[in-house]
Short mmCIF file of C-alpha atoms in Angstrom, two decimals:
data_model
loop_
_atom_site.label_atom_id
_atom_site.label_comp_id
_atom_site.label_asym_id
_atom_site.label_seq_id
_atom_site.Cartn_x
_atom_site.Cartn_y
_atom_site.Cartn_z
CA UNK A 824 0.00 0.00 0.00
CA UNK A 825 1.05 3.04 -0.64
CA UNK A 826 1.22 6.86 0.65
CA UNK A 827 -0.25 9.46 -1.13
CA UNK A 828 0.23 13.31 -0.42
CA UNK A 829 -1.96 15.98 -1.59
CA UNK A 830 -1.77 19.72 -2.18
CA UNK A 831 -4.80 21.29 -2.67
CA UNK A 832 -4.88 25.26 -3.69
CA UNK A 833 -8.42 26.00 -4.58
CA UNK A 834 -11.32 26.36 -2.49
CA UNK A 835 -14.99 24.96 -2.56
CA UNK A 836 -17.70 25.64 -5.13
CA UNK A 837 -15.70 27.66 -7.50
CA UNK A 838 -13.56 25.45 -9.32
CA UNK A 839 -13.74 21.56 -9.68
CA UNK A 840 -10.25 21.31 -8.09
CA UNK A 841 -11.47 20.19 -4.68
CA UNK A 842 -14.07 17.68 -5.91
CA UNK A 843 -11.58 16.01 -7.66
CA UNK A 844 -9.29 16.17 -4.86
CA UNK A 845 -11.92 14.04 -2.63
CA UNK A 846 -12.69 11.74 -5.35
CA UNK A 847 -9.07 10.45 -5.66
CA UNK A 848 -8.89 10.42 -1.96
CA UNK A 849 -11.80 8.60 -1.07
CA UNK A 850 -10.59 5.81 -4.01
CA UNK A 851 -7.43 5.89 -2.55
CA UNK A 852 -8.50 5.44 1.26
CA UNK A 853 -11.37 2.87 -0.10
CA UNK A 854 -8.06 0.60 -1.65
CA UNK A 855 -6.21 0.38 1.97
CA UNK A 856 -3.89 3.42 0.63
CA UNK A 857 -2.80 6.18 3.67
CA UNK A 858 -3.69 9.78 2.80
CA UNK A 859 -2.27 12.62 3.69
CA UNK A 860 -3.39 16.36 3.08
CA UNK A 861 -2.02 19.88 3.07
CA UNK A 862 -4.66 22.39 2.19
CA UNK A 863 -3.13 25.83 0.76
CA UNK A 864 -4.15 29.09 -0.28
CA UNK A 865 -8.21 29.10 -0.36
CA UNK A 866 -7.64 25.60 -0.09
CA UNK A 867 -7.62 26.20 3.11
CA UNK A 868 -11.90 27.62 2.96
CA UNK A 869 -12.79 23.51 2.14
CA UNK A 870 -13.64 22.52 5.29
CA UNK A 871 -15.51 25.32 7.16
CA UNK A 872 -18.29 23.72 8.92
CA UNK A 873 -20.99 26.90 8.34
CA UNK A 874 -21.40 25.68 4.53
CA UNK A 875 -24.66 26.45 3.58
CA UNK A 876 -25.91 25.85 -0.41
CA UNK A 877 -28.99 24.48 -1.39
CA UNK A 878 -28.42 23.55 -4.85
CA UNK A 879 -25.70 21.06 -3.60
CA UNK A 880 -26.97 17.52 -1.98
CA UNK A 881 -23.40 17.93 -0.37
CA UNK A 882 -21.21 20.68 0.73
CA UNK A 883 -17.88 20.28 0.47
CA UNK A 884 -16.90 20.35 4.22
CA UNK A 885 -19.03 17.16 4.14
CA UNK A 886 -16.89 14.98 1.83
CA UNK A 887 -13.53 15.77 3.67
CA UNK A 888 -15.47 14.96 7.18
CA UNK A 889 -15.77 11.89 5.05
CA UNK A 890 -11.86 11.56 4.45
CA UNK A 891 -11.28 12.01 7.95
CA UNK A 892 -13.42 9.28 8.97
CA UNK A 893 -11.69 7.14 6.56
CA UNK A 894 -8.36 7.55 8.09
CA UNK A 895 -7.47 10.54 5.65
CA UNK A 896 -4.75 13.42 7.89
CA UNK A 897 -5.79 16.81 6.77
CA UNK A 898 -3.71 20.26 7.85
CA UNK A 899 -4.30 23.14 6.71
CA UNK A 900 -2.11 25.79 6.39
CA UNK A 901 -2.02 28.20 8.98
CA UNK A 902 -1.02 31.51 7.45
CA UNK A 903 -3.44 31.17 4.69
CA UNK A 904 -6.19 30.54 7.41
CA UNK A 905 -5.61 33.52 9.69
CA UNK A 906 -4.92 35.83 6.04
CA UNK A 907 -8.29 34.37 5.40
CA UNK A 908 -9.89 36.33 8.79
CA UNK A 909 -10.28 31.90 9.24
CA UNK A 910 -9.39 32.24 13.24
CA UNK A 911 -6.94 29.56 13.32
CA UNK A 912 -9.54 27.31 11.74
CA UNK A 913 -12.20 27.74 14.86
CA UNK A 914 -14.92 26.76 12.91
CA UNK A 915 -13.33 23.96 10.82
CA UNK A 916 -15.19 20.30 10.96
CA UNK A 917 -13.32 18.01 13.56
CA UNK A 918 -10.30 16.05 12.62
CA UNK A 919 -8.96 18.88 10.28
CA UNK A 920 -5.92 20.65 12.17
CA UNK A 921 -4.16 23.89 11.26
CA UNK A 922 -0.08 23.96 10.67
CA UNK A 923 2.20 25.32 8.56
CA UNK A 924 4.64 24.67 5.75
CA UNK A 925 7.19 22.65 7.79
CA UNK A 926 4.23 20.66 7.79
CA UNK A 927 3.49 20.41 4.18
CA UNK A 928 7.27 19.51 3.98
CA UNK A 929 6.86 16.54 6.40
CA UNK A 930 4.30 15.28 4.14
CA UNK A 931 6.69 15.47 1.04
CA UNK A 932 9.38 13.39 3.11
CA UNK A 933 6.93 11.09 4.65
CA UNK A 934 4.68 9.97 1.22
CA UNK A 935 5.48 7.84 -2.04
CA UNK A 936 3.27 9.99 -4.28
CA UNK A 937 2.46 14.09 -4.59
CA UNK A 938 -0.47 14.98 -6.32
CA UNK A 939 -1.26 19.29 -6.26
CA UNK A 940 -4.37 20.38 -7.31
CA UNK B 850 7.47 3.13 -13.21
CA UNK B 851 6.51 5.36 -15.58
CA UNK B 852 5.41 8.94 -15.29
CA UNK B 853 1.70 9.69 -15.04
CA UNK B 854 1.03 12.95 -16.68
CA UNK B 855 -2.38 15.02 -14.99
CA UNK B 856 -3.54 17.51 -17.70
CA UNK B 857 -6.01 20.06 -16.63
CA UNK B 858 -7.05 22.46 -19.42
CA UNK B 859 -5.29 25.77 -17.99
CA UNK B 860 -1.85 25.55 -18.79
CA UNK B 861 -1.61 21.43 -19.63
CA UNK B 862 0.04 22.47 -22.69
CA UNK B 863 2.98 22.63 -21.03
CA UNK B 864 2.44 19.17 -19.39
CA UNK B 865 1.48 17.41 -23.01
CA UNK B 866 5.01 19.09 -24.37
CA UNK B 867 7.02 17.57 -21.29
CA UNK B 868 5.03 14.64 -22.08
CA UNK B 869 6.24 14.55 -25.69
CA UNK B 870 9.44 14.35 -24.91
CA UNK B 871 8.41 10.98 -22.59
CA UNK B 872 8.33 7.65 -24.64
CA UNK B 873 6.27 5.79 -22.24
CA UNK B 874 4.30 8.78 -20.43
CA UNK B 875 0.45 7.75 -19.56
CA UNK B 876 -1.70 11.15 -19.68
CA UNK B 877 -5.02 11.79 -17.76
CA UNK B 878 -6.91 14.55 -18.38
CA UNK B 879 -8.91 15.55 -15.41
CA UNK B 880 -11.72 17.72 -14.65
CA UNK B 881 -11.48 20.83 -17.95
CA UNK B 882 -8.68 18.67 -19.33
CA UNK B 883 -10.88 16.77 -22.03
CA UNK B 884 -11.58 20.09 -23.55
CA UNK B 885 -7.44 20.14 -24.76
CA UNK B 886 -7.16 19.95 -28.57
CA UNK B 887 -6.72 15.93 -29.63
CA UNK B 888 -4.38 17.74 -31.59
CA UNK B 889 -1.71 18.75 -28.94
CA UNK B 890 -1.73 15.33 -27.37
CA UNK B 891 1.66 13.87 -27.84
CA UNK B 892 1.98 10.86 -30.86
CA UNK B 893 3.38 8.20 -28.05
CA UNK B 894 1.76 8.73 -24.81
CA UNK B 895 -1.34 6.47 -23.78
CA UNK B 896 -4.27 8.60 -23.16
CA UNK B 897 -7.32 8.59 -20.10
CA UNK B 898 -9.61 10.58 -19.17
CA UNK B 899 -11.80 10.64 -16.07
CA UNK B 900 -15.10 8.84 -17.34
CA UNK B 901 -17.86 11.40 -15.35
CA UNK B 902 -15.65 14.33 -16.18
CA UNK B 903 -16.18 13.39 -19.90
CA UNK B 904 -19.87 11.90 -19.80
CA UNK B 905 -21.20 15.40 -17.43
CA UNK B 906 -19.37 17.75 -20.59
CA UNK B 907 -21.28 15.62 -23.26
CA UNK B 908 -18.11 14.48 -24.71
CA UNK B 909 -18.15 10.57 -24.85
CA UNK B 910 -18.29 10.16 -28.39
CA UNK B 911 -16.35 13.28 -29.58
CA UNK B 912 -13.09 11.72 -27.27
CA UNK B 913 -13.89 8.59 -29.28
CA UNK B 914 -11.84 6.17 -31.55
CA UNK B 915 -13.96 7.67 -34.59
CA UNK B 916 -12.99 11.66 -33.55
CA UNK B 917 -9.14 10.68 -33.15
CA UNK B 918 -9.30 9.55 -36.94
CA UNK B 919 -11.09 12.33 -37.80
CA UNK B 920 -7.69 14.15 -36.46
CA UNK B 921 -5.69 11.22 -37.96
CA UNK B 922 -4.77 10.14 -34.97
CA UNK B 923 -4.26 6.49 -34.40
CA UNK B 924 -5.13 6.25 -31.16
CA UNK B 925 -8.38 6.59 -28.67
CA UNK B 926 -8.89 8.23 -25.08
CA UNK B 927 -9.97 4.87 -22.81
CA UNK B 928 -12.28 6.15 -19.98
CA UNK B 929 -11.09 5.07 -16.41
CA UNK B 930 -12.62 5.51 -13.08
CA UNK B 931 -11.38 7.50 -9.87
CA UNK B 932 -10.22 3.58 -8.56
CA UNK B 933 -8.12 2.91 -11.92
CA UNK B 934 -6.88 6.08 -11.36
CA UNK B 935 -5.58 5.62 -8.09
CA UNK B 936 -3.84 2.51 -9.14
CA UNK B 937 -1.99 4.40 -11.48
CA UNK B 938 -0.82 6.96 -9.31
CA UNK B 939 0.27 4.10 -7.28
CA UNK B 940 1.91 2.84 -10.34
CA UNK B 941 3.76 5.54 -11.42
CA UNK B 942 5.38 9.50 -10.75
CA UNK B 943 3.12 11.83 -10.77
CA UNK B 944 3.45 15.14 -13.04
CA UNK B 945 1.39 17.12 -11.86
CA UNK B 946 -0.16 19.92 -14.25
CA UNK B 947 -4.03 19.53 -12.98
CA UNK C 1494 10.97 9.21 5.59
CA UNK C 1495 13.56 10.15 3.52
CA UNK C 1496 14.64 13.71 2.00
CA UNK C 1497 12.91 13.86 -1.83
CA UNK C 1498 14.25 15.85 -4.87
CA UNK C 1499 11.14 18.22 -5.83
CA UNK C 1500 10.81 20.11 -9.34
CA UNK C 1501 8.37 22.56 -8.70
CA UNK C 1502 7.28 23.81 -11.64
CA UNK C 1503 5.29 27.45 -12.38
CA UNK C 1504 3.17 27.84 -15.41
CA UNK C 1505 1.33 31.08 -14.54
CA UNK C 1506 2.27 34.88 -15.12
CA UNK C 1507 2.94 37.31 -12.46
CA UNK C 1508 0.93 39.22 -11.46
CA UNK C 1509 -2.74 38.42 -12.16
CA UNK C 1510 -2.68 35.32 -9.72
CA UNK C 1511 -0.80 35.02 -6.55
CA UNK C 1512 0.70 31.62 -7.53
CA UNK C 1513 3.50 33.57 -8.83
CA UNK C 1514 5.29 33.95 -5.46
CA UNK C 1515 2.93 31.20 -3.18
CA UNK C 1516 4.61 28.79 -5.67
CA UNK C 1517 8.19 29.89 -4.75
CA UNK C 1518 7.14 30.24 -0.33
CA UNK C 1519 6.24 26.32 -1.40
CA UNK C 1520 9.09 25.72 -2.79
CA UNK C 1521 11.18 27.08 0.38
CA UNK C 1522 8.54 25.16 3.12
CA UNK C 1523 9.30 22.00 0.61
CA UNK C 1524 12.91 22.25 2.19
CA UNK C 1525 12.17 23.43 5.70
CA UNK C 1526 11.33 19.87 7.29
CA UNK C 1527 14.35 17.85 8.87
CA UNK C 1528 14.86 15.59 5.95
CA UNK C 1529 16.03 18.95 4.15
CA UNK C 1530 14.03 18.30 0.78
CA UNK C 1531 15.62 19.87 -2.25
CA UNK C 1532 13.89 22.08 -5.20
CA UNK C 1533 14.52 22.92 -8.52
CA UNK C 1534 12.18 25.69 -9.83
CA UNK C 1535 11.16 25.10 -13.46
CA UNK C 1536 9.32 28.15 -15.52
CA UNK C 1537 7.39 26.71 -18.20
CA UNK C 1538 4.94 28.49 -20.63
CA UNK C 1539 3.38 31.63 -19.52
CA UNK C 1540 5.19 31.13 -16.14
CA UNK C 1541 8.63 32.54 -17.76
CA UNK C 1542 7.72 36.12 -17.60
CA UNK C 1543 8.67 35.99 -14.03
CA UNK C 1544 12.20 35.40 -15.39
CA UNK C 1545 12.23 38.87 -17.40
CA UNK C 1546 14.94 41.53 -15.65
CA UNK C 1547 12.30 44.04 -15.15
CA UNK C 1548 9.58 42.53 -13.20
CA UNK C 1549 9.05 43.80 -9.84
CA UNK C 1550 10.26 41.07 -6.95
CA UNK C 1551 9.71 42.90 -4.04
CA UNK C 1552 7.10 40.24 -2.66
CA UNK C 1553 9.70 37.72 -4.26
CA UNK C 1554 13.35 38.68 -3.30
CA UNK C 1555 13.20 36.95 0.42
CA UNK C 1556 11.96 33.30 -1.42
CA UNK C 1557 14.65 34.12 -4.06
CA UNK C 1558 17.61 34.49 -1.66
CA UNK C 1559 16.72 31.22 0.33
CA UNK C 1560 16.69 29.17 -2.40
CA UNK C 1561 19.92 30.31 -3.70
CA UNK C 1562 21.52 29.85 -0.16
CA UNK C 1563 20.27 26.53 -0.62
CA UNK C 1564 21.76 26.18 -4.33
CA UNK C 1565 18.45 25.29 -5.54
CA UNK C 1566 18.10 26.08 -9.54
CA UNK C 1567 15.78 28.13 -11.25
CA UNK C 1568 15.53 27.09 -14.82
CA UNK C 1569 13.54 28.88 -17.42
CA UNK C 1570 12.01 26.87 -20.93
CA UNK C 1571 13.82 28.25 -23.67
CA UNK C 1572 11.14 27.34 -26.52
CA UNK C 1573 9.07 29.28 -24.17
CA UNK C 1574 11.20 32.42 -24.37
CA UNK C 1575 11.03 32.06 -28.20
CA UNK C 1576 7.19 31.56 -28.98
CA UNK C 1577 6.61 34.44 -26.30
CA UNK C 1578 8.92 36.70 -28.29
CA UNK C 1579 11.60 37.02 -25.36
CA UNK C 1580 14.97 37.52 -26.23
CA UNK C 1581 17.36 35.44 -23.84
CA UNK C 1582 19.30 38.66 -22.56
CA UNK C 1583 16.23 39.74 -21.34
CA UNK C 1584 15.93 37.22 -19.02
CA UNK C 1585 17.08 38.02 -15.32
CA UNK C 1586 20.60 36.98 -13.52
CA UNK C 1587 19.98 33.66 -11.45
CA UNK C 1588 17.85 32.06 -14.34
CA UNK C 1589 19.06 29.16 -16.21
CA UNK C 1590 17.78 28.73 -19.82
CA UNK C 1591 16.89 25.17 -20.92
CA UNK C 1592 15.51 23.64 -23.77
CA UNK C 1593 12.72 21.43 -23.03
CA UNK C 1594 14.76 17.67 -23.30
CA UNK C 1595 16.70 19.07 -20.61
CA UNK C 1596 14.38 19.89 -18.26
CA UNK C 1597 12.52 16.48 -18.96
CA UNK C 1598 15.65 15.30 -17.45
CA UNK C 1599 15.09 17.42 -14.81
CA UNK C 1600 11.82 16.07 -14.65
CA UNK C 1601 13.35 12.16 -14.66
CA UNK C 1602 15.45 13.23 -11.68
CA UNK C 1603 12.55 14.39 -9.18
CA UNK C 1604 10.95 11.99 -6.85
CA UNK C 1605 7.93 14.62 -6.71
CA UNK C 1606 6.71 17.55 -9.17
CA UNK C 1607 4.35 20.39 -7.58
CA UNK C 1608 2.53 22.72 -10.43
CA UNK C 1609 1.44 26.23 -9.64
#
C-alpha cells in the first residue's frame, strides 16, 4: 500500500479542483492506501463547517469529514487561514488541524506519491 | 514506473510538451482537461480521461476512436474511473499539471 | 521518511494570480522539514515572464535568496522564451535557460513535481 500526499490550492464551489481532490482520496482510502493532506491558499476555505448551499446535496466540508473518517490526515495551512480572517480554523469540521509549511514539507518526506491540485 | 502525466485544461500544454518528450508517459486529463485539442496530445503517450468528467461535458463520443481519426490520430482516449486512477498513481510519478 | 528531490514547476504569469510567489514560499517550506528536501524551480509556458529583468520582486526577493543559499536552480524553458517573443538577454541573472529535453531530465530526476 502506498502513501499518497496531496496539495490542494483551490477552495470549494468555485472550481472543480477540490471535488476532484476528494474523489481520488476517497478511491485511494477505499483501496487500503494512507492519505495525507495539506490544504493551501483558499484551499484552506474547504472545510468550514458553516457551509450552507442548497443547490448542492453535499457541501464540500461534508466529503472531507468523510476523508477524515476514513483515516485521511488533513492540515491546513495556517497563514493562509488567519490571512483568510479563518481564526486559526475555529470553525473547521473536527479532525482537520491547522499547521504550517514545515508541515506540508513533512508530508513530502513522509509519502510515495504528490499529487497538487 | 513510468510517469503519469495530470492535464487540466489551464496551462496542460505545457504538461502534453514535457510529455512529448516521454516515450512511455500515460496522460489523464482531469476535470477541464478533455476540452485540450486531440491535436496537442503527444503521438506516443497512452491517453485517459476521467469517465464522469467526460460523460457530465457531453463528450463521450467526440473523445472517441472515430474523432481521433477524424484528427488522424491512431489512437483513442480509454475512460477510467477514480479507482483505476488511483492505481496508477500508485503505479507511477506523478506530473502534476491539474 | 527520507529527504525527496522536488521540481516545482510554475506555469502562470505574475501578477494576475498570486501563484506567482505562493509557488516559490512552497518551494522554500518544501525544504524546511528535517529531511532537508531539495527544489529545482522550473518556468514553463506563460510562467517565464517571471524570469524577465524588469519585473518587480519585491514580494519575491526573500523566497529568491533562500533558495539560492540553498543552491536550488531556477531554470527557465527556452522554446518558451522564443514563442513568447523574449529575447534570452532579457531574461534576469539567477535564471538558467533550458531547452525542453533538458528539463525532462530534470523532470526524470525528481521523486515529486508540484505545479502552480
Amino acid at each position: 500500500m502506498a502513501k499518497l500526499g496531496f496539495m490542494l490550492t483551490l477552495g470549494p464551489f468555485q472550481f472543480e479542483n477540490w471535488e476532484t481532490t476528494c474523489n481520488i482520496a476517497k478511491a485511494a482510502l477505499d483501496k487500503g492506501h494512507e492519505v495525507k493532506m495539506f490544504l493551501y491558499l483558499d484551499g484552506v476555505y474547504n472545510p468550514i463547517k458553516l457551509q450552507t448551499f442548497p443547490d448542492m446535496p453535499v457541501m464540500p466540508k461534508d466529503r472531507f469529514a468523510e476523508l477524515v473518517a476514513k483515516g485521511a490526515k488533513i492540515i491546513a495551512c495556517g497563514i493562509c487561514v488567519n490571512a483568510r480572517g479563518l481564526e486559526k480554523g475555529k470553525d473547521y469540521i473536527p479532525g482537520v488541524t491547522v499547521g504550517g509549511l514545515p508541515d506540508f514539507a513533512e508530508i513530502v518526506s513522509d509519502v510515495d506519491r504528490l499529487i497538487t491540485l | 514506473m513510468g510517469n503519469l502525466y495530470l492535464i487540466n485544461k489551464e496551462y496542460g500544454e505545457n504538461g502534453l510538451n514535457l510529455a512529448s518528450q516521454d516515450k512511455e508517459a500515460i496522460v489523464v486529463l482531469l476535470h477541464d482537461g478533455v476540452y485540450i485539442s486531440p491535436k496537442l496530445y503527444p503521438s506516443k503517450a497512452k491517453i485517459y480521461a476521467i469517465k464522469q468528467d467526460v460523460e457530465k461535458r457531453g463528450l463521450s463520443g467526440k473523445l472517441s476512436a472515430k474523432y481521433m481519426v477524424a484528427f488522424s490520430l491512431p489512437k483513442h482516449v480509454e475512460y477510467i474511473d477514480y479507482y483505476r486512477l488511483v492505481d496508477l498513481i500508485a503505479e507511477n510519478k506523478v506530473i502534476n499539471f491539474a | 521518511m527520507a529527504q525527496k528531490n522536488v521540481l516545482v514547476m510554475i506555469n502562470r504569469p505574475p501578477y494576475g494570480s498570486i501563484y506567482y510567489t505562493e509557488g516559490l514560499r512552497a518551494a522554500v517550506g518544501v525544504t524546511s522539514g528535517v529531511d532537508e528536501n531539495r527544489v529545482t524551480v522550473a518556468y514553463l509556458g506563460d510562467g517565464v515572464h517571471f524570469a524577465l529583468t524588469g519585473v518587480d520582486r519585491k514580494d519575491t526577493d526573500k523566497y529568491l535568496g533562500t533558495l539560492k543559499k540553498q543552491g536550488a536552480r531556477l531554470v527557465v524553458q527556452k522554446e518558451s522564451l522564443k514563442e513568447r517573443g523574449i529575447k534570452e538577454e532579457e531574461v534576469g541573472e539567477g535564471f538558467e535557460i533550458l531547452p525542453i529535453k533538458e528539463i525532462f531530465l530534470l523532470l526524470q530526476g525528481a521523486d515529486f513535481t508540484m505545479d502552480f
